[in-house]
Amino acid sequence: WKAARSQKYAEAMETAIKQSKNYPVYEQYGHDFLRPLNQKGIQAWQREEHFYVMGGNRPIEKFAQKLPWLRASNRVFVTGINEMNWRIWNGYVDDVVKRNEQIASGAIKMGEGEAFSIAKSLDTHGKMLADMTGRAGLGPLKELSPAINAGFFSMRLNLSRVLVWRHLASADPLVRKEAWKNILTAIGGITAVELAGQQMGLWEIELDPRSADFGKMRIGPTRYDPWGGLQQFMVLLARLGTLETKSATTGAIRDTRFRDVLSRFEQGKESPGASLLSDFLTKERYTGEEVDWTSSKQWIERTAPMTLRSMSEAAAEVGAVGLASGLPSGVGIGVNTYPYKIAEVNNKWRKDLAAYNAIPSNGIT
């Protein structure tokens, strides 16, 4: 919160990290889980993806750099996540050094053929920390990051959501233990809160992984997604496995095709520019809605910041109180608002069935 108000404070925090005793170790292994505070003057692959637009010299990028709320948001996100990651990294370095001393003194016995390498353990842990905080490395593709980001939104973040699971099977026992602890704590903690809230009547939870609402908390027409992108991959796997989808608005289940599932998922991951091109070519938005170039609503969805878009969607459905319901998107909670029409659909089905049963049977084939 101090970083939100002060650029100098955010810069001081970044300087403190770079002057700490373990920073040379961080640089030695070429880790990249720390985000740069200043997005200008660095290579494209080094920028923070959420604020990628602040890093260039084109007119739209220069305009973005002048927006006070964007600058404050950049300071908050980068300072907060760097401080968290650095504390974790420092603690792990101390643990690894201590373990090595215990092995050398004989306090910890290694099995036959076993070996412990500080260098390898620190390298593996740094990669895990990057994957767990949405900063996966692009490897040989990092120089192509401008082109990749032109096509896909937050490529490193989405790659992290795929790679993070590999650490559960890490060859390093310390990294493997920490991966299991962190992942189980995150999944168990979020699930416990969601199910407890449902039992208390605070919200409803969709438990069918074929629905885009899977794992989200639904309060009236508004959905809250605390999973940080992981939920989308679970839905993808469920749909590919069953070749069925469940409508998030009506609850209806329908058959689908393998390529259609992949195509819709890919559309949802496109950058704003690529998404605009897909809308033009397919004449259908990734939500399944028909493209209407005269629709102000669709243009707002394409261009407005996520928090403002979430608030406007909520306000359109439930009035002024909806403005407050969109605020959690400002701290990383996914927020979407649209009506859930299952009761409406069921009523129509019952009316249609009643009308059918009322037709006289004589003479009808």
mmCIF file of N, CA, C and O in Angstrom, residues 116-188:
data_model
loop_
_atom_site.group_PDB
_atom_site.id
_atom_site.type_symbol
_atom_site.label_atom_id
_atom_site.label_comp_id
_atom_site.label_asym_id
_atom_site.label_seq_id
_atom_site.Cartn_x
_atom_site.Cartn_y
_atom_site.Cartn_z
ATOM 1 N N PHE A 116 24.254 -34.309 -2.833
ATOM 2 C CA PHE A 116 23.513 -33.065 -2.655
ATOM 3 C C PHE A 116 24.309 -31.918 -3.259
ATOM 4 O O PHE A 116 25.489 -31.740 -2.948
ATOM 5 N N SER A 117 23.660 -31.158 -4.128
ATOM 6 C CA SER A 117 24.321 -30.042 -4.797
ATOM 7 C C SER A 117 23.578 -28.755 -4.475
ATOM 8 O O SER A 117 22.391 -28.617 -4.802
ATOM 9 N N ILE A 118 24.279 -27.819 -3.819
ATOM 10 C CA ILE A 118 23.672 -26.523 -3.526
ATOM 11 C C ILE A 118 23.258 -25.828 -4.819
ATOM 12 O O ILE A 118 22.156 -25.289 -4.932
ATOM 13 N N ALA A 119 24.147 -25.861 -5.805
ATOM 14 C CA ALA A 119 23.875 -25.175 -7.072
ATOM 15 C C ALA A 119 22.613 -25.710 -7.743
ATOM 16 O O ALA A 119 21.748 -24.946 -8.177
ATOM 17 N N LYS A 120 22.510 -27.037 -7.821
ATOM 18 C CA LYS A 120 21.353 -27.632 -8.491
ATOM 19 C C LYS A 120 20.064 -27.363 -7.720
ATOM 20 O O LYS A 120 19.014 -27.097 -8.301
ATOM 21 N N SER A 121 20.137 -27.405 -6.388
ATOM 22 C CA SER A 121 18.953 -27.191 -5.572
ATOM 23 C C SER A 121 18.455 -25.756 -5.692
ATOM 24 O O SER A 121 17.252 -25.503 -5.820
ATOM 25 N N LEU A 122 19.379 -24.787 -5.679
ATOM 26 C CA LEU A 122 18.990 -23.384 -5.818
ATOM 27 C C LEU A 122 18.419 -23.100 -7.203
ATOM 28 O O LEU A 122 17.471 -22.323 -7.355
ATOM 29 N N ASP A 123 18.993 -23.740 -8.214
ATOM 30 C CA ASP A 123 18.496 -23.555 -9.577
ATOM 31 C C ASP A 123 17.076 -24.104 -9.711
ATOM 32 O O ASP A 123 16.192 -23.452 -10.274
ATOM 33 N N THR A 124 16.841 -25.298 -9.176
ATOM 34 C CA THR A 124 15.515 -25.926 -9.260
ATOM 35 C C THR A 124 14.480 -25.120 -8.480
ATOM 36 O O THR A 124 13.349 -24.924 -8.938
ATOM 37 N N HIS A 125 14.863 -24.642 -7.297
ATOM 38 C CA HIS A 125 13.928 -23.870 -6.478
ATOM 39 C C HIS A 125 13.576 -22.541 -7.151
ATOM 40 O O HIS A 125 12.420 -22.099 -7.111
ATOM 41 N N GLY A 126 14.551 -21.890 -7.772
ATOM 42 C CA GLY A 126 14.284 -20.638 -8.466
ATOM 43 C C GLY A 126 13.291 -20.813 -9.596
ATOM 44 O O GLY A 126 12.415 -19.968 -9.810
ATOM 45 N N LYS A 127 13.407 -21.933 -10.323
ATOM 46 C CA LYS A 127 12.458 -22.213 -11.407
ATOM 47 C C LYS A 127 11.063 -22.491 -10.857
ATOM 48 O O LYS A 127 10.052 -22.096 -11.447
ATOM 49 N N MET A 128 11.001 -23.190 -9.716
ATOM 50 C CA MET A 128 9.703 -23.458 -9.108
ATOM 51 C C MET A 128 9.029 -22.160 -8.664
ATOM 52 O O MET A 128 7.831 -21.955 -8.877
ATOM 53 N N LEU A 129 9.809 -21.276 -8.062
ATOM 54 C CA LEU A 129 9.263 -20.007 -7.600
ATOM 55 C C LEU A 129 8.757 -19.176 -8.778
ATOM 56 O O LEU A 129 7.716 -18.509 -8.685
ATOM 57 N N ALA A 130 9.479 -19.230 -9.899
ATOM 58 C CA ALA A 130 9.043 -18.515 -11.099
ATOM 59 C C ALA A 130 7.737 -19.101 -11.629
ATOM 60 O O ALA A 130 6.793 -18.370 -11.969
ATOM 61 N N ASP A 131 7.651 -20.425 -11.691
ATOM 62 C CA ASP A 131 6.429 -21.069 -12.188
ATOM 63 C C ASP A 131 5.232 -20.794 -11.286
ATOM 64 O O ASP A 131 4.116 -20.565 -11.749
ATOM 65 N N MET A 132 5.456 -20.823 -9.970
ATOM 66 C CA MET A 132 4.360 -20.645 -9.029
ATOM 67 C C MET A 132 3.847 -19.208 -8.980
ATOM 68 O O MET A 132 2.740 -18.965 -8.508
ATOM 69 N N THR A 133 4.641 -18.261 -9.462
ATOM 70 C CA THR A 133 4.207 -16.865 -9.437
ATOM 71 C C THR A 133 4.056 -16.287 -10.845
ATOM 72 O O THR A 133 4.138 -15.075 -11.043
ATOM 73 N N GLY A 134 3.822 -17.164 -11.829
ATOM 74 C CA GLY A 134 3.483 -16.711 -13.171
ATOM 75 C C GLY A 134 4.611 -16.068 -13.944
ATOM 76 O O GLY A 134 4.381 -15.150 -14.737
ATOM 77 N N ARG A 135 5.821 -16.572 -13.772
ATOM 78 C CA ARG A 135 6.984 -15.954 -14.417
ATOM 79 C C ARG A 135 7.833 -17.018 -15.106
ATOM 80 O O ARG A 135 9.070 -16.992 -15.079
ATOM 81 N N ALA A 136 7.189 -17.996 -15.728
ATOM 82 C CA ALA A 136 7.912 -19.092 -16.373
ATOM 83 C C ALA A 136 8.834 -18.567 -17.466
ATOM 84 O O ALA A 136 8.510 -17.610 -18.171
ATOM 85 N N GLY A 137 9.985 -19.216 -17.588
ATOM 86 C CA GLY A 137 10.936 -18.818 -18.620
ATOM 87 C C GLY A 137 10.495 -19.273 -20.003
ATOM 88 O O GLY A 137 9.866 -20.319 -20.155
ATOM 89 N N LEU A 138 10.846 -18.491 -21.014
ATOM 90 C CA LEU A 138 10.501 -18.831 -22.399
ATOM 91 C C LEU A 138 11.619 -19.580 -23.098
ATOM 92 O O LEU A 138 11.464 -19.967 -24.258
ATOM 93 N N GLY A 139 12.751 -19.771 -22.410
ATOM 94 C CA GLY A 139 13.857 -20.509 -23.020
ATOM 95 C C GLY A 139 14.348 -19.829 -24.283
ATOM 96 O O GLY A 139 14.490 -18.604 -24.345
ATOM 97 N N PRO A 140 14.578 -20.613 -25.333
ATOM 98 C CA PRO A 140 15.098 -20.038 -26.581
ATOM 99 C C PRO A 140 14.120 -19.102 -27.282
ATOM 100 O O PRO A 140 14.495 -18.402 -28.219
ATOM 101 N N LEU A 141 12.854 -19.090 -26.825
ATOM 102 C CA LEU A 141 11.848 -18.237 -27.468
ATOM 103 C C LEU A 141 11.771 -16.836 -26.857
ATOM 104 O O LEU A 141 10.967 -16.015 -27.291
ATOM 105 N N LYS A 142 12.612 -16.562 -25.846
ATOM 106 C CA LYS A 142 12.469 -15.283 -25.146
ATOM 107 C C LYS A 142 12.705 -14.079 -26.050
ATOM 108 O O LYS A 142 12.097 -13.018 -25.853
ATOM 109 N N GLU A 143 13.575 -14.227 -27.060
ATOM 110 C CA GLU A 143 13.815 -13.110 -27.967
ATOM 111 C C GLU A 143 12.607 -12.845 -28.866
ATOM 112 O O GLU A 143 12.501 -11.779 -29.475
ATOM 113 N N LEU A 144 11.731 -13.827 -28.962
ATOM 114 C CA LEU A 144 10.523 -13.662 -29.783
ATOM 115 C C LEU A 144 9.334 -13.191 -28.960
ATOM 116 O O LEU A 144 8.207 -13.181 -29.449
ATOM 117 N N SER A 145 9.573 -12.787 -27.707
ATOM 118 C CA SER A 145 8.474 -12.427 -26.819
ATOM 119 C C SER A 145 7.599 -11.286 -27.349
ATOM 120 O O SER A 145 6.391 -11.295 -27.133
ATOM 121 N N PRO A 146 8.154 -10.273 -28.070
ATOM 122 C CA PRO A 146 7.258 -9.256 -28.613
ATOM 123 C C PRO A 146 6.210 -9.839 -29.561
ATOM 124 O O PRO A 146 5.033 -9.474 -29.507
ATOM 125 N N ALA A 147 6.647 -10.771 -30.416
ATOM 126 C CA ALA A 147 5.709 -11.388 -31.353
ATOM 127 C C ALA A 147 4.732 -12.299 -30.613
ATOM 128 O O ALA A 147 3.529 -12.334 -30.939
ATOM 129 N N ILE A 148 5.220 -13.023 -29.606
ATOM 130 C CA ILE A 148 4.350 -13.920 -28.836
ATOM 131 C C ILE A 148 3.286 -13.127 -28.096
ATOM 132 O O ILE A 148 2.103 -13.472 -28.101
ATOM 133 N N ASN A 149 3.692 -12.019 -27.462
ATOM 134 C CA ASN A 149 2.739 -11.209 -26.715
ATOM 135 C C ASN A 149 1.780 -10.467 -27.630
ATOM 136 O O ASN A 149 0.701 -10.052 -27.190
ATOM 137 N N ALA A 150 2.160 -10.301 -28.884
ATOM 138 C CA ALA A 150 1.226 -9.697 -29.843
ATOM 139 C C ALA A 150 0.080 -10.650 -30.150
ATOM 140 O O ALA A 150 -1.018 -10.221 -30.510
ATOM 141 N N GLY A 151 0.350 -11.949 -30.011
ATOM 142 C CA GLY A 151 -0.688 -12.936 -30.305
ATOM 143 C C GLY A 151 -1.411 -13.458 -29.079
ATOM 144 O O GLY A 151 -2.604 -13.752 -29.134
ATOM 145 N N PHE A 152 -0.689 -13.575 -27.960
ATOM 146 C CA PHE A 152 -1.276 -14.168 -26.753
ATOM 147 C C PHE A 152 -1.105 -13.240 -25.566
ATOM 148 O O PHE A 152 -0.069 -12.591 -25.411
ATOM 149 N N PHE A 153 -2.114 -13.206 -24.724
ATOM 150 C CA PHE A 153 -2.068 -12.383 -23.526
ATOM 151 C C PHE A 153 -1.371 -13.147 -22.402
ATOM 152 O O PHE A 153 -1.756 -14.261 -22.076
ATOM 153 N N SER A 154 -0.302 -12.556 -21.848
ATOM 154 C CA SER A 154 0.423 -13.133 -20.713
ATOM 155 C C SER A 154 0.867 -14.572 -20.983
ATOM 156 O O SER A 154 0.463 -15.512 -20.296
ATOM 157 N N MET A 155 1.736 -14.740 -21.982
ATOM 158 C CA MET A 155 2.204 -16.065 -22.361
ATOM 159 C C MET A 155 2.982 -16.729 -21.227
ATOM 160 O O MET A 155 2.820 -17.921 -20.953
ATOM 161 N N ARG A 156 3.819 -15.980 -20.526
ATOM 162 C CA ARG A 156 4.618 -16.571 -19.449
ATOM 163 C C ARG A 156 3.724 -17.020 -18.297
ATOM 164 O O ARG A 156 3.975 -18.048 -17.669
ATOM 165 N N LEU A 157 2.686 -16.243 -18.015
ATOM 166 C CA LEU A 157 1.757 -16.618 -16.955
ATOM 167 C C LEU A 157 1.046 -17.919 -17.297
ATOM 168 O O LEU A 157 0.944 -18.836 -16.477
ATOM 169 N N ASN A 158 0.542 -18.026 -18.525
ATOM 170 C CA ASN A 158 -0.177 -19.232 -18.922
ATOM 171 C C ASN A 158 0.743 -20.443 -19.009
ATOM 172 O O ASN A 158 0.338 -21.564 -18.675
ATOM 173 N N LEU A 159 1.979 -20.223 -19.429
ATOM 174 C CA LEU A 159 2.946 -21.320 -19.465
ATOM 175 C C LEU A 159 3.233 -21.808 -18.044
ATOM 176 O O LEU A 159 3.397 -23.007 -17.804
ATOM 177 N N SER A 160 3.247 -20.880 -17.094
ATOM 178 C CA SER A 160 3.459 -21.250 -15.693
ATOM 179 C C SER A 160 2.379 -22.184 -15.191
ATOM 180 O O SER A 160 2.643 -23.109 -14.405
ATOM 181 N N ARG A 161 1.127 -21.944 -15.612
ATOM 182 C CA ARG A 161 0.013 -22.756 -15.140
ATOM 183 C C ARG A 161 0.124 -24.201 -15.621
ATOM 184 O O ARG A 161 -0.443 -25.108 -15.019
ATOM 185 N N VAL A 162 0.874 -24.405 -16.706
ATOM 186 C CA VAL A 162 1.100 -25.759 -17.225
ATOM 187 C C VAL A 162 2.320 -26.399 -16.562
ATOM 188 O O VAL A 162 2.302 -27.573 -16.183
ATOM 189 N N LEU A 163 3.376 -25.617 -16.384
ATOM 190 C CA LEU A 163 4.647 -26.156 -15.895
ATOM 191 C C LEU A 163 4.700 -26.344 -14.382
ATOM 192 O O LEU A 163 5.534 -27.103 -13.881
ATOM 193 N N VAL A 164 3.833 -25.654 -13.640
ATOM 194 C CA VAL A 164 3.946 -25.669 -12.180
ATOM 195 C C VAL A 164 3.830 -27.071 -11.595
ATOM 196 O O VAL A 164 4.456 -27.391 -10.581
ATOM 197 N N TRP A 165 3.087 -27.956 -12.260
ATOM 198 C CA TRP A 165 2.856 -29.299 -11.727
ATOM 199 C C TRP A 165 4.093 -30.178 -11.770
ATOM 200 O O TRP A 165 4.194 -31.163 -11.040
ATOM 201 N N ARG A 166 5.060 -29.839 -12.622
ATOM 202 C CA ARG A 166 6.270 -30.677 -12.748
ATOM 203 C C ARG A 166 7.061 -30.737 -11.453
ATOM 204 O O ARG A 166 7.784 -31.700 -11.202
ATOM 205 N N HIS A 167 6.929 -29.708 -10.620
ATOM 206 C CA HIS A 167 7.728 -29.650 -9.400
ATOM 207 C C HIS A 167 7.245 -30.631 -8.338
ATOM 208 O O HIS A 167 7.967 -30.898 -7.370
ATOM 209 N N LEU A 168 6.051 -31.179 -8.525
ATOM 210 C CA LEU A 168 5.575 -32.216 -7.604
ATOM 211 C C LEU A 168 6.398 -33.490 -7.741
ATOM 212 O O LEU A 168 6.404 -34.325 -6.844
ATOM 213 N N ALA A 169 7.075 -33.628 -8.878
ATOM 214 C CA ALA A 169 7.919 -34.805 -9.119
ATOM 215 C C ALA A 169 9.388 -34.417 -9.231
ATOM 216 O O ALA A 169 10.173 -35.129 -9.867
ATOM 217 N N SER A 170 9.764 -33.307 -8.613
ATOM 218 C CA SER A 170 11.147 -32.838 -8.690
ATOM 219 C C SER A 170 12.108 -33.875 -8.100
ATOM 220 O O SER A 170 11.809 -34.543 -7.113
ATOM 221 N N ALA A 171 13.279 -33.975 -8.717
ATOM 222 C CA ALA A 171 14.301 -34.901 -8.213
ATOM 223 C C ALA A 171 14.909 -34.396 -6.907
ATOM 224 O O ALA A 171 15.486 -35.182 -6.144
ATOM 225 N N ASP A 172 14.784 -33.104 -6.635
ATOM 226 C CA ASP A 172 15.311 -32.528 -5.398
ATOM 227 C C ASP A 172 14.273 -32.703 -4.294
ATOM 228 O O ASP A 172 13.164 -32.155 -4.385
ATOM 229 N N PRO A 173 14.589 -33.419 -3.216
ATOM 230 C CA PRO A 173 13.586 -33.682 -2.176
ATOM 231 C C PRO A 173 13.098 -32.417 -1.467
ATOM 232 O O PRO A 173 11.933 -32.338 -1.071
ATOM 233 N N LEU A 174 13.980 -31.412 -1.307
ATOM 234 C CA LEU A 174 13.569 -30.169 -0.662
ATOM 235 C C LEU A 174 12.561 -29.405 -1.527
ATOM 236 O O LEU A 174 11.550 -28.892 -1.036
ATOM 237 N N VAL A 175 12.848 -29.316 -2.808
ATOM 238 C CA VAL A 175 11.948 -28.628 -3.739
ATOM 239 C C VAL A 175 10.635 -29.391 -3.863
ATOM 240 O O VAL A 175 9.543 -28.803 -3.864
ATOM 241 N N ARG A 176 10.735 -30.721 -3.960
ATOM 242 C CA ARG A 176 9.526 -31.552 -4.078
ATOM 243 C C ARG A 176 8.629 -31.380 -2.855
ATOM 244 O O ARG A 176 7.399 -31.227 -2.975
ATOM 245 N N LYS A 177 9.217 -31.377 -1.672
ATOM 246 C CA LYS A 177 8.442 -31.212 -0.438
ATOM 247 C C LYS A 177 7.758 -29.849 -0.410
ATOM 248 O O LYS A 177 6.576 -29.733 -0.049
ATOM 249 N N GLU A 178 8.493 -28.809 -0.794
ATOM 250 C CA GLU A 178 7.904 -27.466 -0.776
ATOM 251 C C GLU A 178 6.807 -27.325 -1.826
ATOM 252 O O GLU A 178 5.798 -26.650 -1.609
ATOM 253 N N ALA A 179 6.986 -27.960 -2.985
ATOM 254 C CA ALA A 179 5.967 -27.903 -4.030
ATOM 255 C C ALA A 179 4.670 -28.550 -3.557
ATOM 256 O O ALA A 179 3.574 -27.988 -3.735
ATOM 257 N N TRP A 180 4.769 -29.735 -2.955
ATOM 258 C CA TRP A 180 3.565 -30.406 -2.440
ATOM 259 C C TRP A 180 2.890 -29.569 -1.360
ATOM 260 O O TRP A 180 1.667 -29.424 -1.329
ATOM 261 N N LYS A 181 3.699 -29.000 -0.466
ATOM 262 C CA LYS A 181 3.136 -28.194 0.621
ATOM 263 C C LYS A 181 2.392 -26.979 0.063
ATOM 264 O O LYS A 181 1.255 -26.693 0.457
ATOM 265 N N ASN A 182 3.032 -26.264 -0.854
ATOM 266 C CA ASN A 182 2.429 -25.035 -1.376
ATOM 267 C C ASN A 182 1.190 -25.303 -2.221
ATOM 268 O O ASN A 182 0.175 -24.615 -2.100
ATOM 269 N N ILE A 183 1.271 -26.292 -3.101
ATOM 270 C CA ILE A 183 0.145 -26.558 -4.001
ATOM 271 C C ILE A 183 -1.046 -27.112 -3.229
ATOM 272 O O ILE A 183 -2.197 -26.701 -3.443
ATOM 273 N N LEU A 184 -0.788 -28.048 -2.302
ATOM 274 C CA LEU A 184 -1.891 -28.600 -1.514
ATOM 275 C C LEU A 184 -2.511 -27.529 -0.600
ATOM 276 O O LEU A 184 -3.733 -27.498 -0.403
ATOM 277 N N THR A 185 -1.666 -26.664 -0.050
ATOM 278 C CA THR A 185 -2.183 -25.591 0.797
ATOM 279 C C THR A 185 -3.068 -24.645 0.006
ATOM 280 O O THR A 185 -4.147 -24.238 0.464
ATOM 281 N N ALA A 186 -2.631 -24.284 -1.196
ATOM 282 C CA ALA A 186 -3.402 -23.361 -2.029
ATOM 283 C C ALA A 186 -4.739 -23.974 -2.441
ATOM 284 O O ALA A 186 -5.804 -23.378 -2.250
ATOM 285 N N ILE A 187 -4.683 -25.194 -3.004
ATOM 286 C CA ILE A 187 -5.912 -25.835 -3.473
ATOM 287 C C ILE A 187 -6.830 -26.155 -2.303
ATOM 288 O O ILE A 187 -8.042 -25.883 -2.357
ATOM 289 N N GLY A 188 -6.270 -26.715 -1.224
ATOM 290 C CA GLY A 188 -7.087 -27.058 -0.059
ATOM 291 C C GLY A 188 -7.679 -25.832 0.611
ATOM 292 O O GLY A 188 -8.851 -25.832 1.017
#
